[in-house]
Coordinates of C-alpha atoms in Angstrom, one line a residue:
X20 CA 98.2 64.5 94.0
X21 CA 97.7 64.9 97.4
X22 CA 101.1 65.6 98.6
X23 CA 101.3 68.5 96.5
X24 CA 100.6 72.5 97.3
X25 CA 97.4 74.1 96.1
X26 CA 97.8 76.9 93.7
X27 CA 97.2 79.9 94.6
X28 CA 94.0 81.6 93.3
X29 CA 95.0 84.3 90.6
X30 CA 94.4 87.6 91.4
X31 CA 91.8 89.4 89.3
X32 CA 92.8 90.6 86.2
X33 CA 94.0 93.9 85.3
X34 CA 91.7 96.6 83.9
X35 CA 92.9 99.8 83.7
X36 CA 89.9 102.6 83.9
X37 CA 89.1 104.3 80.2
X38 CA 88.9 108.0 80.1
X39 CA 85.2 109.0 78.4
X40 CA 84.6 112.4 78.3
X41 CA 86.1 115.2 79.6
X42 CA 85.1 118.7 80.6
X43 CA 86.5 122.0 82.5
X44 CA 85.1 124.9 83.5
X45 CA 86.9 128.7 83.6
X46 CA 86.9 130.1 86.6
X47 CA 87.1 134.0 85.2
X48 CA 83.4 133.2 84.6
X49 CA 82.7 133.5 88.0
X50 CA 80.7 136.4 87.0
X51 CA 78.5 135.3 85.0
X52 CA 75.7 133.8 85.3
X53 CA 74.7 132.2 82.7
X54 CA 77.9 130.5 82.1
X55 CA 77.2 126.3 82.9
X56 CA 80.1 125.4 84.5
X57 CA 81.9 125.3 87.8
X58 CA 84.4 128.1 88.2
X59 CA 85.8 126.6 91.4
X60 CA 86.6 123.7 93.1
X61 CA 84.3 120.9 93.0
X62 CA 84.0 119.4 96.4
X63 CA 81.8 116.7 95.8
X64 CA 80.6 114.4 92.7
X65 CA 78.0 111.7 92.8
X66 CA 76.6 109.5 89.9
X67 CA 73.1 107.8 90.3
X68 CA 72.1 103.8 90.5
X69 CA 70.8 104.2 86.8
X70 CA 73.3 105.7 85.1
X71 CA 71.8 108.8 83.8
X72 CA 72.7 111.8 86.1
X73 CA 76.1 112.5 87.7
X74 CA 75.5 115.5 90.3
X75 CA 78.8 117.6 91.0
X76 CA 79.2 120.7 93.9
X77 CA 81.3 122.9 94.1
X78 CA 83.0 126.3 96.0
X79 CA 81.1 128.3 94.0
X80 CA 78.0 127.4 95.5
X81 CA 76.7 125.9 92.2
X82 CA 74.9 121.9 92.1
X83 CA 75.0 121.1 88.5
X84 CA 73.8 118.0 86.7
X85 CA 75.2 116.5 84.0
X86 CA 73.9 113.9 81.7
X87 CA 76.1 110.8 82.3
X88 CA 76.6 109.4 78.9
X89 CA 78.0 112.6 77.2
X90 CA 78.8 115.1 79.9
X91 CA 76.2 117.7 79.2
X92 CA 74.8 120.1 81.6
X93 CA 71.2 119.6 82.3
X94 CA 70.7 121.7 85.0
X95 CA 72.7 124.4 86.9
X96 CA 71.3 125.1 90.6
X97 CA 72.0 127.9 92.7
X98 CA 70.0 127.4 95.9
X99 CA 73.0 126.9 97.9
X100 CA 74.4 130.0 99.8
X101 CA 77.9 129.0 99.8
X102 CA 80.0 125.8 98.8
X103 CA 78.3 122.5 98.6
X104 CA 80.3 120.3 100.2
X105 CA 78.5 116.8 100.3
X106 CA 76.1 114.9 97.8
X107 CA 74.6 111.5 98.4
X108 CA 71.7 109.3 96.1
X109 CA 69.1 107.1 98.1
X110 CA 70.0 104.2 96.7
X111 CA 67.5 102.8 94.0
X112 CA 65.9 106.1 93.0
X113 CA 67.3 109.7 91.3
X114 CA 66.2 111.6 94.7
X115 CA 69.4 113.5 95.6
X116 CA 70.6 115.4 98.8
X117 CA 73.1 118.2 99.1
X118 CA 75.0 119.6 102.0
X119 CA 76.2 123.0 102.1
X120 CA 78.5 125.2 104.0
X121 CA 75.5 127.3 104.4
X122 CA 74.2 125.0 107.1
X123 CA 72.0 123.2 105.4
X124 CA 70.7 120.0 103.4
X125 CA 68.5 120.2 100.2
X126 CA 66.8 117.3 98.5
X127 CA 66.2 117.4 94.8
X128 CA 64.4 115.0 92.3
X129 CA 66.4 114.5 89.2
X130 CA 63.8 112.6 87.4
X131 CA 62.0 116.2 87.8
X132 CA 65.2 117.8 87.7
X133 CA 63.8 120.4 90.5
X134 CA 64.5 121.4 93.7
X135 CA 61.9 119.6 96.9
X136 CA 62.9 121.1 100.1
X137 CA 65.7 122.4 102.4
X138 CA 66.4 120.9 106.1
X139 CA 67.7 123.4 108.6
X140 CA 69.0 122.2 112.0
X141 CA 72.5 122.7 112.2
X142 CA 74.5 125.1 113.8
X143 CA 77.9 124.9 111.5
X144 CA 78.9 124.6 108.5
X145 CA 77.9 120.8 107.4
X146 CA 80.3 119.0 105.3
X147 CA 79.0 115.4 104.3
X148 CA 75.5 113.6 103.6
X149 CA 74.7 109.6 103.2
X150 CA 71.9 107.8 102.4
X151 CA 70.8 104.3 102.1
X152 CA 67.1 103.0 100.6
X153 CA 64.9 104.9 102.7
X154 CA 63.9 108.5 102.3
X155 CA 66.2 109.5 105.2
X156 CA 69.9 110.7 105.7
X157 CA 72.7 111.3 107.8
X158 CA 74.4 114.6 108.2
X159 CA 77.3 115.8 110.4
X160 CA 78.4 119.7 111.0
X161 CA 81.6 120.1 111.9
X162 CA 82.1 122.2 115.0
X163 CA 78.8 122.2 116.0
X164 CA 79.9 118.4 116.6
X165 CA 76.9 117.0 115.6
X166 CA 75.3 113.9 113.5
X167 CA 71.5 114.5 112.5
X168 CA 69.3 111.3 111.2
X169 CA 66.6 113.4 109.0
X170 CA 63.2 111.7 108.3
X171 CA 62.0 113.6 105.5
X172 CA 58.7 112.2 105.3
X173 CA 57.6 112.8 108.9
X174 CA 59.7 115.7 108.6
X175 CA 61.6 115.7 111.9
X176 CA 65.4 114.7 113.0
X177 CA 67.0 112.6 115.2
X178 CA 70.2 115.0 117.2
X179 CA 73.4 112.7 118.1
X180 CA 75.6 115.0 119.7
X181 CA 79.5 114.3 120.1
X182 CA 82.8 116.6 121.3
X183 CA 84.1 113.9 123.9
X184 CA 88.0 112.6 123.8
X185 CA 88.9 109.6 121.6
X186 CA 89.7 107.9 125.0
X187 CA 85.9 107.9 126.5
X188 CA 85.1 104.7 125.0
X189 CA 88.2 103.1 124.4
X190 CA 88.1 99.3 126.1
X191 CA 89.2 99.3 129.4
X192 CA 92.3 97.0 128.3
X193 CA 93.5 99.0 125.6
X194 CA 93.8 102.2 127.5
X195 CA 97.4 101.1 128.5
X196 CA 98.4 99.2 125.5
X197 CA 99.7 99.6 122.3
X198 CA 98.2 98.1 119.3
X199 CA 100.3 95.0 119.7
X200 CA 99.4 94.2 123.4
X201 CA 102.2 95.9 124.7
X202 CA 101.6 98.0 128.0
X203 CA 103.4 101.7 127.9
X204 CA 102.5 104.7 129.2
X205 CA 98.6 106.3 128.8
X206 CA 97.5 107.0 125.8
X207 CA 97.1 110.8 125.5
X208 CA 92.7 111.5 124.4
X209 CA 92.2 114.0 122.1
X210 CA 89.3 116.5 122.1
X211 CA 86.6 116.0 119.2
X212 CA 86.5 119.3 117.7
X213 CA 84.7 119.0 114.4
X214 CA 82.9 116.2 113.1
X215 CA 83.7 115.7 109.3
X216 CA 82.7 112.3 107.9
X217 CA 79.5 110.4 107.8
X218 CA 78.6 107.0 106.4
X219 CA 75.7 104.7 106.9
X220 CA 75.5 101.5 107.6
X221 CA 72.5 100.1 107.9
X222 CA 69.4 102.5 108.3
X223 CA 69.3 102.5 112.2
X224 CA 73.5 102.6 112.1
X225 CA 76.4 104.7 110.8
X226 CA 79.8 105.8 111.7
X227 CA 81.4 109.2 111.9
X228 CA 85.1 110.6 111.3
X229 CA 86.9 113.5 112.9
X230 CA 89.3 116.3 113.4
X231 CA 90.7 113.7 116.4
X232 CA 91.4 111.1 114.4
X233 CA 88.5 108.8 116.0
X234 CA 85.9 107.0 114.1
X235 CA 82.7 106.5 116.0
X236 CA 79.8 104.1 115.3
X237 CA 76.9 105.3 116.4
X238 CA 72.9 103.3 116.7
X239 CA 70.0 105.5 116.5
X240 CA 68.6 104.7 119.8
X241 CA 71.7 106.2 121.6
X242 CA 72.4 109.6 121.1
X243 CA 76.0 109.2 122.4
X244 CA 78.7 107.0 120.6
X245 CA 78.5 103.1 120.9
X246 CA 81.8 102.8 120.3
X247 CA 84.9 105.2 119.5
X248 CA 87.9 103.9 118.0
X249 CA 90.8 106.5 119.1
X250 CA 93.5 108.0 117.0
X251 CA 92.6 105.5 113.4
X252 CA 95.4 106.9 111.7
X253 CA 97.9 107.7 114.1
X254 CA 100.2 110.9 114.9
X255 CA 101.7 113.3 112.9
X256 CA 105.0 114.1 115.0
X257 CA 105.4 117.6 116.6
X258 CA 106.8 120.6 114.1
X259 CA 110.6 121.1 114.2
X260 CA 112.0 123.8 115.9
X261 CA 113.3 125.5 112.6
X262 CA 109.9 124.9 111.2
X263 CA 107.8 126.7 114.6
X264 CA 110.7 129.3 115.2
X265 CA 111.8 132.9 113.1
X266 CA 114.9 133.2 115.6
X267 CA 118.0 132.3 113.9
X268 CA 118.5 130.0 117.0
X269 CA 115.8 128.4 117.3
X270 CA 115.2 126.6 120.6
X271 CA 115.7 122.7 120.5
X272 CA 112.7 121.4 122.2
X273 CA 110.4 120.7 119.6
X274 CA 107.5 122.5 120.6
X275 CA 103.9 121.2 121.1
X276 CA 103.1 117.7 120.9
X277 CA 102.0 114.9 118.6
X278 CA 98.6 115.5 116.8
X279 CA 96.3 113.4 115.6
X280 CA 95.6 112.8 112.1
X281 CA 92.0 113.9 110.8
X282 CA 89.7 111.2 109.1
X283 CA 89.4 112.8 105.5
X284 CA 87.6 110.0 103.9
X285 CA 84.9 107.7 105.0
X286 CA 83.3 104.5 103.5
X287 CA 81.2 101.4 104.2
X288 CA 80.1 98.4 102.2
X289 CA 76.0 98.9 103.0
X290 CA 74.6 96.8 104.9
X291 CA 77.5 94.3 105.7
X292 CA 80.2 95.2 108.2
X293 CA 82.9 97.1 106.2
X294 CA 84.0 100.4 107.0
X295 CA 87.1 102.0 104.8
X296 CA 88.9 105.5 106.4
X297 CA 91.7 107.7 104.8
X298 CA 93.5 110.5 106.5
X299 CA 97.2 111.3 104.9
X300 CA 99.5 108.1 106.3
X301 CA 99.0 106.7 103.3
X302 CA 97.1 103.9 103.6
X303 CA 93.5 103.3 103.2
X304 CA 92.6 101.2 106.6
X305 CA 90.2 98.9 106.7
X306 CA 87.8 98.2 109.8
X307 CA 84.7 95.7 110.9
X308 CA 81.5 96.0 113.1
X309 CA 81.6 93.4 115.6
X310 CA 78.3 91.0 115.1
X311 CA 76.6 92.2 118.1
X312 CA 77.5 96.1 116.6
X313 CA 79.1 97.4 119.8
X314 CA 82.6 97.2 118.8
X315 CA 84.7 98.3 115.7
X316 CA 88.1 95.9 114.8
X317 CA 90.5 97.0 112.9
X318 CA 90.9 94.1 109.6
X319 CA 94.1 95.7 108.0
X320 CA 95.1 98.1 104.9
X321 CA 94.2 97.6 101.3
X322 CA 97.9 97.4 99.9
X323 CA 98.8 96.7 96.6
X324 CA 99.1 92.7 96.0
X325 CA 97.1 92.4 98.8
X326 CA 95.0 93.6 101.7
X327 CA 97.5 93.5 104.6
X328 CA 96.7 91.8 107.6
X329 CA 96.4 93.7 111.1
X330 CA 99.6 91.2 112.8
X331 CA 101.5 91.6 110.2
X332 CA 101.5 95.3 109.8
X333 CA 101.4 96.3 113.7
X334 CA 105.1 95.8 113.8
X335 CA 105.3 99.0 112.8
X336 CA 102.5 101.2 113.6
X337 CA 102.4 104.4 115.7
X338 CA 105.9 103.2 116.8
X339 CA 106.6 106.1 119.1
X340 CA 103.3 107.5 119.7
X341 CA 102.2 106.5 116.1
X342 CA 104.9 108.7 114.3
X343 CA 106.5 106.1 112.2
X344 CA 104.6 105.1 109.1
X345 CA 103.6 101.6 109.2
X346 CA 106.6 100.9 106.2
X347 CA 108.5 102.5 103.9
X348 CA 106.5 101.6 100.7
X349 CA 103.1 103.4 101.5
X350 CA 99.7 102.1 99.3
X351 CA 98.9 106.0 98.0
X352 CA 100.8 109.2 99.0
X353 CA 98.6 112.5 99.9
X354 CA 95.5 113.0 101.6
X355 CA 92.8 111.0 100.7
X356 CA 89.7 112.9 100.2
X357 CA 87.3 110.5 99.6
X358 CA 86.4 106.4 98.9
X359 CA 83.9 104.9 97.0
X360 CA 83.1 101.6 97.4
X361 CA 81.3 99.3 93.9
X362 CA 80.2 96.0 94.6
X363 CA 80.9 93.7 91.6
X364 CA 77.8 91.3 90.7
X365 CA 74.7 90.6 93.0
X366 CA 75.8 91.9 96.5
X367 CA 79.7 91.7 96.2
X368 CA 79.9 87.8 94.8
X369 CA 82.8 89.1 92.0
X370 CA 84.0 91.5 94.5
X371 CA 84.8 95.1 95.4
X372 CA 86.1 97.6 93.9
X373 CA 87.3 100.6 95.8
X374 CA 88.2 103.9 94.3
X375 CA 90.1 106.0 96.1
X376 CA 90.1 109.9 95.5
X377 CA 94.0 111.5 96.7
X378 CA 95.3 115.4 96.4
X379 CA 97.9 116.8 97.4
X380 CA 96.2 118.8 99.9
X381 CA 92.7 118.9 101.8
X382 CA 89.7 119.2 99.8
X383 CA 89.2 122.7 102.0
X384 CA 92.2 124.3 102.3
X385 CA 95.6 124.6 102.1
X386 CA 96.4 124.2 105.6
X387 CA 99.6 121.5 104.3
X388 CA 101.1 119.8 101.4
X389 CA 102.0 116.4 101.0
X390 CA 103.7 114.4 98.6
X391 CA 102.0 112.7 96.0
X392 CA 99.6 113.1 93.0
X393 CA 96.3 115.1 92.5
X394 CA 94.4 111.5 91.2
X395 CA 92.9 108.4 91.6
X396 CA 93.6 104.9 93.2
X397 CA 91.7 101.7 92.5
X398 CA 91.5 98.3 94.6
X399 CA 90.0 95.3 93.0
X400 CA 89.7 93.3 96.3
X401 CA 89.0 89.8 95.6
X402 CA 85.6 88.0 96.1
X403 CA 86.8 85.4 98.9
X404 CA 89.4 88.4 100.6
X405 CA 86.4 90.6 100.8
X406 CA 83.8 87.6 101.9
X407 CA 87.0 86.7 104.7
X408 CA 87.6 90.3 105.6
X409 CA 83.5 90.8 106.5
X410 CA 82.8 87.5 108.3
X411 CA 86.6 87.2 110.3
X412 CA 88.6 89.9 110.2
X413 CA 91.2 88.3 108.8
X414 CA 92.7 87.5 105.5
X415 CA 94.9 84.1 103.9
X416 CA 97.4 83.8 101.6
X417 CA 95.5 83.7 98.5
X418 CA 93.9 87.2 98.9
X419 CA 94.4 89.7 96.4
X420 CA 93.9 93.6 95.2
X421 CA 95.5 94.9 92.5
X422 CA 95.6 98.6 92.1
X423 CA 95.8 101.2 89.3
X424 CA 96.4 104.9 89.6
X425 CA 95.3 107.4 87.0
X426 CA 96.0 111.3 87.2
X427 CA 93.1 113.1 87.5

């Protein structure tokens, strides 16, 4: 018996979500106002600890409240000024904050199902929230390329300010290399322009997403980045000529140069060292915080079967200044526009699960298309691959996901 192999552990079992309830709104009811329902795009859902409320925002300025269980409206609110764009719970309690294109954040107690109080401080439009247990959260507004830590009870804010390039504070060894150790020419930085994705960490850490493709964890005694890691998602490849041309003879030379993708999504496990990104490669990538919380290492890419590991996978990333895909057989096609992350029994011991939100197109605009399905995508990641993937940064052979996709 103890010549032979050990079996491999079986991967969780398949469970394929169960569709509820159901509900639409009409957007030629934009006039009216007493109609309760969105009649535009909802930008943001969040459902609270208890299982009572789900909280949905939308372009049409409207934070409505639904009773979980059925799908009922319980309360419409119209505070906003323009499109709410961001909703996060404090964990443990129904206390709810809302970020707005309007330039704001509100707070809201659902257990009162009223409006508290509206926090004013940024400059730009701001486009995501998160919270942890304490009655503080994390904002970030775009181009005004901030991240603001609000205390709400001693009512005052905390201003980390970013717009560097993704190569400031890039290790000194990398800034020649490629992500397989192989020295080519400098890596071209990008300028931060807008800062579009916040999640926490911890309550004194988070970690930030933007337009430059860099993902930057930031401390709250540092108002400056702690660490930036450049280009997470690599390059989209420069247009074509026929594509950037009306002449019937277009010139050759493609025109401009690579660009970084934008970090869409953003997710962390809280209080461990997890983070999840999305941009529209296709793959959701998984990264961890060094123990000492200065550095960020990239673990690998939740694939179905199982969660890739980083060596195996590099063979093919941003070959040619990151604009081959990292295979042919991608984990989810389209842009994904936002991660949620479940923990399975008492802190994680049955798991993760990971739910994946992809479109077509940005949750914004239109600005491009990509193939693939307006839906969702869900990851079981295994107890002992999620346990391996926090405390090494690596995974074995017995790690597995599975992963079901349901049309939204």
């Amino acid at each position: 018996n103890k010549n032979k192999p050990s079996k491999k552990s079986p991967p969780p079992p398949r469970r394929r979500p169960t569709k509820l309830h159901y509900t639409r709104g009409n957007p030629r009811e934009s006039r009216n106002p007493k109609y309760e329902h969105h009649t535009a795009s909802i930008l943001a859902v969040a459902a609270s600890a208890d299982g009572k409320f789900v909280a949905t925002g939308g372009a049409d300025k409207r934070l409505i409240i639904w009773s979980a269980t059925d799908l009922k409206p319980l309360r419409i609110f119209t505070q906003h000024r323009d499109a709410v764009t961001g909703l996060a719970f404090r964990q443990g309690t129904n206390q709810l904050y809302s970020s707005s294109k309007d330039r704001t954040i509100k707070t809201w107690s659902l257990d009162e199902l009223g409006y508290l109080e509206t926090l004013f401080g940024h400059q730009d439009e701001v486009l995501d929230v998160a919270a942890l247990a304490l009655e503080r959260c994390v904002s970030v507004g775009a181009r005004d390329r901030t991240a603001r830590l609000w205390k709400v009870v001693e009512e005052s804010q905390l201003v980390f300010r970013g717009g560097g390039t993704s190569e400031k504070r890039r290790p000194e060894k990398n800034k020649h290399a490629t992500t397989n150790g192989d020295v080519t020419a400098p890596v071209k930085s990008y300028a931060e322009g807008s800062i579009d994705r916040v999640a926490m960490i911890d309550e004194e850490t988070f970690v930030t997403g933007s337009d430059n493709g860099g993902i930057s964890l930031w401390s709250m005694h540092k108002k400056k980045p702690v660490f930036t890691v450049p280009v997470a998602h690599g390059l989209d490849p420069p247009l074509k000529p026929e594509e950037a041309s009306a002449e019937e003879v277009p010139d050759l030379k493609a025109p401009g140069e690579p660009q970084p993708r934008w970090i869409t999504a953003l997710a962390t496990v809280s209080y461990a060292d997890l983070i999840l990104s999305g941009s529209w490669d296709g793959w959701v990538r998984v990264w961890k915080i060094s123990e000492d919380k200065k550095r960020v290492e990239e673990v690998g890419v939740l694939e179905q079967g199982t969660l890739e590991e980083t060596n195996r996978q590099n063979e093919m990333r941003e070959a040619d200044g990151g604009q081959v895909e990292r295979s042919t057989e991608m984990a989810s096609r389209g842009v994904v526009n936002d991660i949620e992350v479940f923990e399975k029994g008492e802190r994680g011991k049955d798991g993760l699960c990971v739910v994946v939100a992809m479109g077509k197109e940005h949750r914004f605009g239109r600005w491009k298309t990509h193939k693939g399905r307006n839906g969702a995508v869900i990851f079981d990641v295994s107890p002992k691959m999620a346990s391996e993937a926090a405390t090494n940064g690596e995974t074995h052979e017995d790690g597995n996901t599975n992963k079901e996709q349901s049309q939204a």
